[in-house]
Tab-separated table of C-alpha atoms in Angstrom:
chain	number	residue	atom	x	y	z
P	1	MET	CA	-7.890	21.381	16.993
P	2	SER	CA	-4.802	21.146	19.144
P	3	TYR	CA	-3.474	18.521	21.490
P	4	GLU	CA	-1.621	18.964	24.719
P	5	THR	CA	1.234	16.727	25.705
P	6	PRO	CA	3.295	17.033	28.859
P	7	SER	CA	6.269	19.316	28.365
P	8	GLN	CA	8.239	17.186	30.780
P	9	PRO	CA	7.269	13.588	30.139
P	10	ALA	CA	7.251	11.238	33.019
P	11	GLU	CA	10.165	8.934	33.493
P	12	PRO	CA	9.458	5.354	32.513
P	13	ARG	CA	8.045	3.334	35.345
P	14	GLN	CA	9.042	-0.078	34.157
P	15	SER	CA	9.440	-1.227	37.760
P	16	ASP	CA	5.843	-0.195	38.525
P	17	PRO	CA	3.713	-3.296	37.855
P	18	ALA	CA	0.494	-1.264	37.759
P	19	HIS	CA	1.901	1.124	35.163
P	20	GLN	CA	3.211	-1.722	33.016
P	21	ALA	CA	-0.089	-3.579	33.248
P	22	ALA	CA	-1.981	-0.445	32.207
P	23	LEU	CA	0.422	0.131	29.321
P	24	ASP	CA	0.104	-3.456	28.096
P	25	SER	CA	-3.679	-3.231	28.308
P	26	ALA	CA	-3.705	0.059	26.368
P	27	ARG	CA	-1.455	-1.389	23.663
P	28	LEU	CA	-3.728	-4.408	23.235
P	29	LYS	CA	-6.858	-2.270	23.085
P	30	ALA	CA	-5.239	0.002	20.491
P	31	TYR	CA	-4.396	-2.999	18.329
P	32	LEU	CA	-7.893	-4.459	18.592
P	33	ARG	CA	-9.737	-1.179	18.155
P	34	LEU	CA	-7.779	0.640	15.446
P	35	ILE	CA	-5.985	-1.915	13.281
P	36	PRO	CA	-9.139	-3.750	12.069
P	37	ILE	CA	-10.717	-0.466	10.917
P	38	LEU	CA	-7.592	0.704	9.100
P	39	PHE	CA	-7.158	-2.808	7.716
P	40	ILE	CA	-10.578	-2.775	6.054
P	41	CYS	CA	-10.037	0.763	4.744
P	42	TYR	CA	-6.799	-0.286	3.063
P	43	ILE	CA	-8.398	-3.397	1.559
P	44	ILE	CA	-11.001	-1.202	-0.107
P	45	ALA	CA	-8.391	1.346	-1.224
P	46	TYR	CA	-6.135	-1.300	-2.708
P	47	ILE	CA	-8.936	-3.006	-4.588
P	48	ASP	CA	-10.254	0.285	-5.975
P	49	ARG	CA	-6.857	1.275	-7.347
P	50	ASN	CA	-5.964	-2.173	-8.741
P	51	ASN	CA	-9.242	-3.748	-9.893
P	52	VAL	CA	-8.514	-2.184	-13.268
P	53	ALA	CA	-6.058	-5.070	-13.803
P	54	ILE	CA	-8.911	-7.606	-13.820
P	55	ALA	CA	-11.397	-5.329	-15.585
P	56	LYS	CA	-8.897	-4.831	-18.431
P	57	LEU	CA	-9.246	-8.480	-19.431
P	58	THR	CA	-12.709	-7.752	-20.869
P	59	MET	CA	-12.677	-3.943	-21.295
P	60	GLU	CA	-10.600	-4.545	-24.418
P	61	GLU	CA	-13.482	-6.486	-25.979
P	62	ASP	CA	-15.813	-3.479	-25.799
P	63	MET	CA	-13.171	-0.822	-26.477
P	64	PRO	CA	-10.476	-2.082	-28.888
P	65	SER	CA	-8.542	1.182	-28.501
P	66	PHE	CA	-7.674	0.142	-24.931
P	67	ASP	CA	-4.406	-1.578	-25.818
P	68	ALA	CA	-1.507	-2.252	-23.433
P	69	ALA	CA	-0.035	1.235	-23.870
P	70	VAL	CA	-3.340	2.992	-23.129
P	71	PHE	CA	-3.910	0.776	-20.126
P	72	GLY	CA	-0.366	1.244	-18.840
P	73	PHE	CA	-0.598	5.030	-19.065
P	74	GLY	CA	-4.090	5.121	-17.549
P	75	GLY	CA	-3.195	2.662	-14.821
P	76	GLY	CA	-0.128	4.679	-13.910
P	77	ILE	CA	-1.564	8.197	-14.175
P	78	PHE	CA	-3.401	7.435	-10.938
P	79	PHE	CA	-0.088	8.046	-9.190
P	80	LEU	CA	0.472	11.450	-10.767
P	81	GLY	CA	-2.751	12.583	-9.116
P	82	TYR	CA	-1.760	10.730	-5.960
P	83	PHE	CA	1.498	12.694	-5.861
P	84	LEU	CA	-0.189	16.078	-5.442
P	85	LEU	CA	-1.612	15.778	-1.919
P	86	GLU	CA	0.658	13.228	-0.246
P	87	ILE	CA	2.749	15.598	1.878
P	88	PRO	CA	-0.129	17.958	2.794
P	89	GLY	CA	-2.267	14.923	3.616
P	90	SER	CA	0.194	13.447	6.103
P	91	LEU	CA	0.695	16.849	7.752
P	92	ILE	CA	-3.077	17.262	8.084
P	93	VAL	CA	-3.210	13.972	9.995
P	94	GLU	CA	-0.375	15.129	12.272
P	95	ARG	CA	-1.828	18.560	12.981
P	96	TRP	CA	-5.588	18.170	12.538
P	97	SER	CA	-7.645	14.958	12.469
P	98	ALA	CA	-6.942	11.527	11.032
P	99	ARG	CA	-10.524	10.288	11.126
P	100	LYS	CA	-11.974	13.360	9.377
P	101	TRP	CA	-9.281	13.323	6.707
P	102	ILE	CA	-9.632	9.586	6.056
P	103	CYS	CA	-13.427	10.007	5.891
P	104	ARG	CA	-13.053	12.682	3.196
P	105	ILE	CA	-10.575	10.570	1.278
P	106	MET	CA	-12.707	7.417	1.244
P	107	ILE	CA	-15.928	9.102	0.170
P	108	THR	CA	-14.314	10.932	-2.740
P	109	TRP	CA	-12.279	7.951	-3.929
P	110	GLY	CA	-15.370	5.712	-3.770
P	111	ILE	CA	-17.240	8.095	-6.063
P	112	MET	CA	-14.361	8.301	-8.545
P	113	ALA	CA	-13.823	4.524	-8.504
P	114	ALA	CA	-17.469	3.898	-9.429
P	115	MET	CA	-17.312	6.510	-12.208
P	116	THR	CA	-14.644	4.418	-13.969
P	117	ALA	CA	-17.493	2.129	-15.038
P	118	PHE	CA	-18.741	4.763	-17.460
P	119	VAL	CA	-15.582	5.664	-19.387
P	120	LYS	CA	-15.925	5.508	-23.171
P	121	THR	CA	-12.587	6.733	-24.513
P	122	PRO	CA	-8.930	6.600	-23.439
P	123	MET	CA	-9.142	10.271	-22.419
P	124	HIS	CA	-12.108	9.504	-20.152
P	125	PHE	CA	-10.072	6.688	-18.642
P	126	TYR	CA	-7.028	8.894	-18.062
P	127	THR	CA	-9.122	11.634	-16.451
P	128	VAL	CA	-10.983	9.376	-14.039
P	129	ARG	CA	-7.816	7.517	-13.020
P	130	PHE	CA	-6.016	10.811	-12.385
P	131	LEU	CA	-8.901	12.107	-10.251
P	132	LEU	CA	-9.016	8.801	-8.362
P	133	GLY	CA	-5.366	9.346	-7.461
P	134	VAL	CA	-6.094	12.895	-6.290
P	135	ALA	CA	-8.995	11.605	-4.181
P	136	GLU	CA	-6.973	8.850	-2.496
P	137	ALA	CA	-3.825	10.940	-1.962
P	138	GLY	CA	-2.772	11.196	1.658
P	139	PHE	CA	-4.456	8.006	2.849
P	140	PHE	CA	-1.430	5.734	3.156
P	141	PRO	CA	1.086	8.204	4.651
P	142	GLY	CA	-1.693	9.555	6.841
P	143	VAL	CA	-2.228	6.107	8.332
P	144	ILE	CA	1.514	5.615	8.891
P	145	VAL	CA	1.646	8.946	10.753
P	146	TYR	CA	-1.546	8.080	12.638
P	147	LEU	CA	-0.038	4.820	13.885
P	148	SER	CA	2.860	6.810	15.361
P	149	HIS	CA	0.289	8.603	17.542
P	150	TRP	CA	-0.682	5.282	19.112
P	151	PHE	CA	2.274	2.897	18.965
P	152	THR	CA	5.793	3.356	20.294
P	153	GLN	CA	8.819	2.549	18.166
P	154	LYS	CA	8.978	-0.849	19.852
P	155	ASP	CA	5.550	-1.819	18.480
P	156	ARG	CA	5.362	0.264	15.339
P	157	ALA	CA	6.722	-2.165	12.739
P	158	ARG	CA	4.342	-4.853	13.936
P	159	ALA	CA	1.386	-2.452	13.874
P	160	ILE	CA	2.367	-1.368	10.372
P	161	SER	CA	2.708	-4.995	9.282
P	162	TYR	CA	-0.824	-5.770	10.501
P	163	PHE	CA	-2.109	-2.797	8.501
P	164	LEU	CA	-0.095	-3.670	5.391
P	165	ILE	CA	-1.393	-7.234	5.286
P	166	ALA	CA	-4.508	-5.620	3.868
P	167	SER	CA	-2.782	-5.229	0.482
P	168	PRO	CA	-2.224	-8.961	-0.157
P	169	VAL	CA	-5.633	-9.720	1.342
P	170	ALA	CA	-7.094	-7.213	-1.127
P	171	MET	CA	-5.243	-8.937	-3.970
P	172	ILE	CA	-7.020	-12.143	-2.930
P	173	ILE	CA	-10.488	-10.751	-2.221
P	174	GLY	CA	-10.583	-8.389	-5.213
P	175	PRO	CA	-9.978	-10.976	-7.966
P	176	TRP	CA	-12.061	-13.591	-6.106
P	177	VAL	CA	-15.121	-11.324	-6.040
P	178	SER	CA	-14.458	-9.886	-9.491
P	179	GLN	CA	-14.400	-13.316	-11.144
P	180	TRP	CA	-18.124	-13.638	-10.395
P	181	PHE	CA	-18.890	-10.417	-12.281
P	182	ILE	CA	-16.379	-10.371	-15.110
P	183	ASP	CA	-18.412	-12.555	-17.500
P	184	ILE	CA	-21.628	-10.500	-17.215
P	185	GLY	CA	-22.664	-9.473	-20.718
P	186	ARG	CA	-20.243	-11.918	-22.382
P	187	THR	CA	-20.477	-15.174	-24.285
P	188	VAL	CA	-17.996	-17.759	-23.009
P	189	VAL	CA	-17.156	-21.365	-23.790
P	190	VAL	CA	-17.030	-23.682	-20.762
P	191	ASP	CA	-16.237	-27.389	-21.242
P	192	GLY	CA	-17.215	-27.134	-24.890
P	193	GLN	CA	-20.548	-25.442	-24.169
P	194	THR	CA	-21.334	-21.880	-25.224
P	195	ILE	CA	-22.883	-19.837	-22.419
P	196	THR	CA	-24.235	-16.308	-22.795
P	197	HIS	CA	-24.426	-14.150	-19.669
P	198	PRO	CA	-26.850	-11.235	-20.145
P	199	ALA	CA	-25.928	-7.696	-19.168
P	200	VAL	CA	-27.422	-6.373	-15.909
P	201	PHE	CA	-29.158	-2.996	-16.220
P	202	GLY	CA	-27.342	-2.628	-19.511
P	203	LEU	CA	-23.913	-2.836	-17.864
P	204	LYS	CA	-21.134	-5.329	-18.608
P	205	GLY	CA	-19.101	-7.233	-16.037
P	206	TRP	CA	-16.088	-4.930	-16.124
P	207	GLN	CA	-18.385	-2.005	-15.323
P	208	TRP	CA	-19.898	-3.774	-12.335
P	209	ILE	CA	-16.420	-4.490	-10.972
P	210	TYR	CA	-15.826	-0.752	-10.598
P	211	ILE	CA	-19.272	-0.037	-9.161
P	212	ILE	CA	-19.402	-2.788	-6.546
P	213	TRP	CA	-16.055	-1.704	-5.100
P	214	GLY	CA	-16.777	2.026	-5.163
P	215	ILE	CA	-19.840	1.776	-2.920
P	216	PRO	CA	-18.088	0.227	0.160
P	217	ALA	CA	-15.521	3.043	0.147
P	218	VAL	CA	-18.256	5.646	0.590
P	219	LEU	CA	-20.079	3.679	3.285
P	220	PHE	CA	-16.978	2.808	5.270
P	221	GLY	CA	-15.679	6.360	4.963
P	222	ILE	CA	-18.704	7.475	6.953
P	223	TYR	CA	-18.091	4.753	9.553
P	224	VAL	CA	-14.503	5.937	10.090
P	225	LEU	CA	-15.830	9.069	11.813
P	226	ILE	CA	-17.315	6.833	14.504
P	227	GLY	CA	-14.741	4.074	14.727
P	228	LEU	CA	-11.420	5.937	14.850
P	229	THR	CA	-10.064	8.111	17.657
P	230	ASP	CA	-7.463	10.737	16.775
P	231	ARG	CA	-5.287	10.622	19.914
P	232	PRO	CA	-4.997	8.525	23.086
P	233	ASN	CA	-6.150	11.429	25.273
P	234	GLN	CA	-9.497	11.357	23.423
P	235	ALA	CA	-10.039	7.604	23.755
P	236	LYS	CA	-13.068	6.950	25.955
P	237	TRP	CA	-12.510	3.250	25.381
P	238	LEU	CA	-9.297	3.460	27.464
P	239	THR	CA	-9.353	3.819	31.231
P	240	PRO	CA	-7.709	6.936	32.715
P	241	ARG	CA	-4.777	4.817	33.907
P	242	GLU	CA	-4.365	3.270	30.448
P	243	ARG	CA	-4.463	6.673	28.759
P	244	ASP	CA	-1.872	8.030	31.184
P	245	ALA	CA	0.437	5.045	30.704
P	246	LEU	CA	0.289	5.144	26.901
P	247	GLU	CA	0.634	8.927	26.671
P	248	SER	CA	3.612	8.958	29.031
P	249	GLU	CA	5.430	6.338	26.938
P	250	LEU	CA	4.753	8.192	23.696
P	251	ALA	CA	5.789	11.520	25.253
P	252	ARG	CA	8.989	9.997	26.636
P	253	GLU	CA	9.890	8.611	23.210
P	254	LYS	CA	9.147	11.984	21.610
P	255	ALA	CA	11.420	13.713	24.135
P	256	LEU	CA	14.256	11.305	23.338
P	257	HIS	CA	13.936	12.152	19.644
P	258	GLN	CA	14.021	15.863	20.430
P	259	GLN	CA	17.150	15.412	22.552
P	260	ARG	CA	18.921	14.118	19.444
P	261	GLY	CA	18.214	17.452	17.797
P	262	HIS	CA	15.147	19.074	16.299
P	263	MET	CA	14.640	18.852	12.554
P	264	SER	CA	11.993	20.976	10.855
P	265	VAL	CA	9.689	19.663	8.157
P	266	MET	CA	11.655	21.479	5.437
P	267	GLN	CA	14.953	20.176	6.797
P	268	ALA	CA	13.515	16.661	6.822
P	269	LEU	CA	12.359	16.930	3.219
P	270	SER	CA	15.867	17.905	2.110
P	271	SER	CA	17.617	15.359	4.335
P	272	PRO	CA	19.891	12.947	2.406
P	273	LYS	CA	18.353	10.071	4.330
P	274	VAL	CA	14.824	11.046	3.322
P	275	LEU	CA	15.885	11.545	-0.298
P	276	LEU	CA	17.583	8.147	-0.266
P	277	LEU	CA	14.465	6.463	1.103
P	278	SER	CA	12.342	8.280	-1.485
P	279	ALA	CA	14.520	7.052	-4.342
P	280	ALA	CA	14.542	3.510	-2.962
P	281	TYR	CA	10.787	3.456	-2.591
P	282	PHE	CA	10.400	4.796	-6.135
P	283	GLY	CA	12.203	1.772	-7.562
P	284	ILE	CA	10.299	-0.768	-5.495
P	285	VAL	CA	6.928	0.789	-6.295
P	286	THR	CA	7.860	0.823	-9.990
P	287	ALA	CA	8.292	-2.940	-9.787
P	288	ASN	CA	5.289	-3.585	-7.556
P	289	TYR	CA	2.710	-1.783	-9.640
P	290	GLY	CA	4.195	-2.886	-12.925
P	291	ILE	CA	3.611	-6.440	-11.732
P	292	GLU	CA	0.247	-5.926	-10.052
P	293	LEU	CA	-1.451	-4.054	-12.885
P	294	PHE	CA	-0.090	-6.318	-15.623
P	295	LEU	CA	0.075	-9.749	-13.978
P	296	PRO	CA	-3.356	-10.805	-15.328
P	297	SER	CA	-2.284	-9.597	-18.781
P	298	VAL	CA	0.991	-11.537	-18.539
P	299	PHE	CA	-0.947	-14.741	-17.862
P	300	LYS	CA	-3.331	-13.914	-20.715
P	301	GLU	CA	-0.368	-13.503	-23.107
P	302	TRP	CA	1.598	-16.523	-21.915
P	303	TYR	CA	-1.440	-18.826	-21.546
P	304	PRO	CA	-4.030	-17.613	-24.128
P	305	ASN	CA	-6.377	-20.551	-23.551
P	306	LEU	CA	-7.165	-19.409	-20.002
P	307	GLU	CA	-10.542	-17.689	-19.540
P	308	PRO	CA	-10.550	-14.301	-17.731
P	309	SER	CA	-12.364	-15.816	-14.740
P	310	LYS	CA	-9.632	-18.482	-14.454
P	311	ILE	CA	-6.896	-15.837	-14.662
P	312	ALA	CA	-8.654	-13.915	-11.880
P	313	GLN	CA	-8.376	-17.028	-9.710
P	314	ILE	CA	-4.702	-17.571	-10.543
P	315	VAL	CA	-3.560	-14.030	-9.737
P	316	MET	CA	-4.889	-14.465	-6.197
P	317	ILE	CA	-2.241	-17.091	-5.484
P	318	PRO	CA	0.898	-14.882	-5.234
P	319	SER	CA	-0.683	-12.875	-2.423
P	320	LEU	CA	-1.006	-15.990	-0.255
P	321	LEU	CA	2.719	-15.939	0.576
P	322	VAL	CA	2.814	-12.175	1.098
P	323	ILE	CA	0.653	-12.383	4.230
P	324	PRO	CA	2.956	-14.645	6.312
P	325	GLY	CA	5.950	-12.836	4.799
P	326	GLN	CA	4.841	-9.437	6.071
P	327	LEU	CA	3.899	-10.841	9.463
P	328	PHE	CA	7.294	-12.499	9.809
P	329	ILE	CA	9.263	-9.407	8.752
P	330	GLY	CA	7.268	-7.198	11.122
P	331	TRP	CA	7.753	-9.643	14.004
P	332	SER	CA	11.440	-10.262	13.311
P	333	SER	CA	12.213	-6.574	12.766
P	334	ASP	CA	10.644	-5.632	16.108
P	335	ARG	CA	12.206	-8.581	17.924
P	336	LEU	CA	15.718	-7.790	16.683
P	337	GLN	CA	15.090	-4.017	16.584
P	338	GLU	CA	16.631	-3.972	13.094
P	339	ARG	CA	15.068	-2.287	10.066
P	340	ARG	CA	17.530	-1.874	7.196
P	341	TRP	CA	18.370	-5.480	6.311
P	342	HIS	CA	14.796	-6.565	6.971
P	343	SER	CA	13.956	-4.147	4.144
P	344	VAL	CA	16.778	-5.119	1.780
P	345	LEU	CA	16.779	-8.924	1.753
P	346	PRO	CA	13.107	-9.513	0.830
P	347	VAL	CA	13.412	-7.106	-2.114
P	348	VAL	CA	16.516	-8.888	-3.432
P	349	ILE	CA	14.763	-12.257	-3.202
P	350	GLY	CA	11.769	-10.819	-5.040
P	351	ALA	CA	13.965	-9.468	-7.851
P	352	VAL	CA	15.709	-12.822	-8.328
P	353	PHE	CA	12.437	-14.711	-8.680
P	354	LEU	CA	11.034	-12.064	-11.007
P	355	VAL	CA	13.941	-12.761	-13.359
P	356	LEU	CA	13.332	-16.496	-13.017
P	357	ALA	CA	9.652	-15.971	-13.865
P	358	THR	CA	10.604	-14.704	-17.330
P	359	GLN	CA	12.044	-18.152	-18.097
P	360	THR	CA	8.908	-20.125	-17.175
P	361	LYS	CA	6.573	-19.297	-20.084
P	362	GLY	CA	4.691	-22.457	-21.051
P	363	THR	CA	4.992	-24.091	-17.614
P	364	LEU	CA	2.055	-22.777	-15.610
P	365	TRP	CA	3.011	-24.136	-12.185
P	366	ALA	CA	6.540	-22.692	-12.457
P	367	THR	CA	5.184	-19.306	-13.538
P	368	ILE	CA	2.822	-19.211	-10.566
P	369	LEU	CA	5.601	-20.283	-8.166
P	370	CYS	CA	8.069	-17.634	-9.333
P	371	PHE	CA	5.531	-14.818	-9.296
P	372	THR	CA	4.390	-15.934	-5.839
P	373	VAL	CA	7.886	-15.726	-4.328
P	374	ALA	CA	8.582	-12.494	-6.224
P	375	ALA	CA	5.409	-10.911	-4.849
P	376	ALA	CA	6.265	-12.028	-1.317
P	377	GLY	CA	9.666	-10.371	-1.527
P	378	MET	CA	8.386	-7.171	-3.130
P	379	LYS	CA	5.788	-6.718	-0.387
P	380	SER	CA	7.260	-8.224	2.781
P	381	TYR	CA	9.866	-5.486	3.227
P	382	MET	CA	7.266	-2.817	3.976
P	383	PRO	CA	6.790	-3.126	7.779
P	384	ALA	CA	10.505	-2.621	8.413
P	385	PHE	CA	10.861	0.051	5.722
P	386	TRP	CA	8.084	2.273	7.068
P	387	ALA	CA	9.506	2.089	10.581
P	388	LEU	CA	12.726	3.761	9.362
P	389	PRO	CA	11.744	7.480	9.151
P	390	SER	CA	10.589	7.751	12.762
P	391	LEU	CA	14.004	6.518	13.923
P	392	PHE	CA	15.690	9.813	13.138
P	393	LEU	CA	12.907	12.404	12.802
P	394	THR	CA	10.616	14.219	15.211
P	395	ALA	CA	6.833	13.908	14.841
P	396	SER	CA	6.087	16.735	12.378
P	397	ALA	CA	9.271	16.097	10.417
P	398	ALA	CA	8.474	12.379	10.252
P	399	ALA	CA	4.957	13.177	9.037
P	400	GLY	CA	6.290	15.347	6.221
P	401	SER	CA	8.999	12.867	5.305
P	402	VAL	CA	6.576	9.929	5.174
P	403	GLY	CA	4.406	11.967	2.834
P	404	MET	CA	7.385	12.833	0.656
P	405	ILE	CA	8.756	9.280	0.565
P	406	ASN	CA	5.355	7.915	-0.340
P	407	SER	CA	4.542	10.590	-2.922
P	408	VAL	CA	7.921	10.507	-4.688
P	409	GLY	CA	8.028	6.734	-4.421
P	410	ASN	CA	4.555	6.324	-5.799
P	411	LEU	CA	5.551	8.115	-8.978
P	412	GLY	CA	7.040	4.705	-9.670
P	413	GLY	CA	3.435	3.548	-9.795
P	414	PHE	CA	3.213	5.542	-13.016
P	415	LEU	CA	6.568	4.453	-14.437
P	416	GLY	CA	6.118	0.702	-13.919
P	417	PRO	CA	2.776	0.287	-15.737
P	418	PHE	CA	3.775	2.833	-18.394
P	419	VAL	CA	6.980	0.941	-19.258
P	420	MET	CA	5.221	-2.431	-19.190
P	421	GLY	CA	2.553	-1.160	-21.590
P	422	LYS	CA	5.024	0.507	-23.952
P	423	VAL	CA	7.336	-2.513	-24.023
P	424	GLN	CA	4.451	-4.854	-24.792
P	425	GLN	CA	3.138	-2.553	-27.517
P	426	THR	CA	6.592	-2.238	-29.105
P	427	LEU	CA	7.923	-5.785	-28.725
P	428	GLN	CA	4.641	-7.689	-28.377
P	429	SER	CA	6.032	-9.288	-25.223
P	430	TYR	CA	6.148	-8.618	-21.478
P	431	HIS	CA	9.529	-10.352	-21.085
P	432	TYR	CA	11.778	-7.281	-21.145
P	433	GLY	CA	9.310	-5.224	-19.160
P	434	LEU	CA	9.575	-7.732	-16.310
P	435	LEU	CA	13.378	-7.624	-16.475
P	436	PHE	CA	13.212	-3.825	-16.206
P	437	LEU	CA	11.126	-4.178	-13.034
P	438	ALA	CA	13.679	-6.593	-11.568
P	439	VAL	CA	16.462	-4.062	-12.187
P	440	THR	CA	14.600	-1.177	-10.517
P	441	SER	CA	13.877	-3.216	-7.394
P	442	THR	CA	17.497	-4.392	-7.165
P	443	LEU	CA	18.741	-0.801	-7.354
P	444	SER	CA	16.300	0.101	-4.589
P	445	ALA	CA	17.682	-2.614	-2.340
P	446	LEU	CA	21.182	-1.218	-2.887
P	447	LEU	CA	20.031	2.290	-1.952
P	448	ILE	CA	18.468	1.076	1.303
P	449	SER	CA	21.688	-0.778	2.145
P	450	PHE	CA	23.539	2.559	1.919
P	451	LEU	CA	21.458	4.138	4.688
P	452	PRO	CA	23.852	5.606	7.297
P	453	PHE	CA	22.543	3.731	10.336
P	454	ARG	CA	24.747	1.949	12.793
P	455	ASN	CA	21.796	-0.109	13.967
P	456	THR	CA	18.275	0.374	15.201
P	457	LYS	CA	18.956	-0.129	18.881
P	458	ASP	CA	21.261	2.879	18.681
P	459	PRO	CA	19.243	5.010	16.262
P	460	GLN	CA	21.881	7.689	15.863
P	461	VAL	CA	22.244	8.475	12.188
P	462	HIS	CA	24.922	10.181	10.191
P	463	ASP	CA	24.551	12.498	7.207
């Protein structure tokens, strides 16, 4: 399928009240129509990749061989599979169909997520996690590219921030729902009383956690075919005037990018700026997933008297600050039209509080506070960060670069959990693993600060 755009985009008609009104109406409709669908998709995706962190708390009881090192490798190998289709996936969205590609992704990842319930050995676990990564590959960069089809640079960081809020929401919803299932098939002591929860259909709680979150991915993947529209010129829910206004603005912005010089996909992938962003994202993702996949285990080690269901409640708390943090960074970045320092400062704050968290063992409220601020910093940078590539790249080049940044960066999703697991296995402590994550995120902030931008309002860049 191909799409036609005007070869000579119309000049902006900012003085035309009718045009501006149509544009504003189209922007609002795009927000209300598309963002909620993508938001729910990302919630499901994030839960399916991370619910292993909660399930691990009781998987170990049934499979003693699932120690921290096995879990760290299995949790991280997801990202090796994820790496394979990131760049092709984002290019497919640019050149073919976002809704069809996202539909395929969600159905296959839902099936693989549910299959995790039936693993018996570490090798089974590694295989299913790897295939889950392959299935989900291309979703995130595909959505970032898709948003560029609907939102101009002026609105893009805010649109991305609305989408990205799904990750902290998922980190609240996932543990909250999972706590009701995690004790199935277990005997627990509550207020001095021993309570036995029978298995359901012969399955334990950790198995049900995987199953109940795999099913919505399949169902919602089918709905995506109906709910999403690939391009504005296909949107029957926009009036002709609204379609014309939105398309003309997007075409005008595209023409301005092309006037600064065309860059092919291959040139973009070898661009120093893209490589710098890839390296920076690698370090941040290393920290993010090291924390996310092991945070329940950290609380279990530091506070051994806490029941798994209580830990599931506690690990929801850090995500509460991420939501306003991402909204604020997206709003402020768009308002000031500045991206770099809106990416750097939150990451630095997160790294500082991650170091402080290592000194709070034994004081529960302080541990929760430090991990909450650390999580907010490690996540809030994302709306500004993902608005950076489209500042200096044309559409196809930006699509390829987003895929590369995300795929290379997400290899950190393997490194972080792997190091955390190995450090805990070797030293019987998560302390130095957390310090390692703080170092990687700090180095990432430094790399972003080296980006050769003058500023965002004048998006000329220098190699």
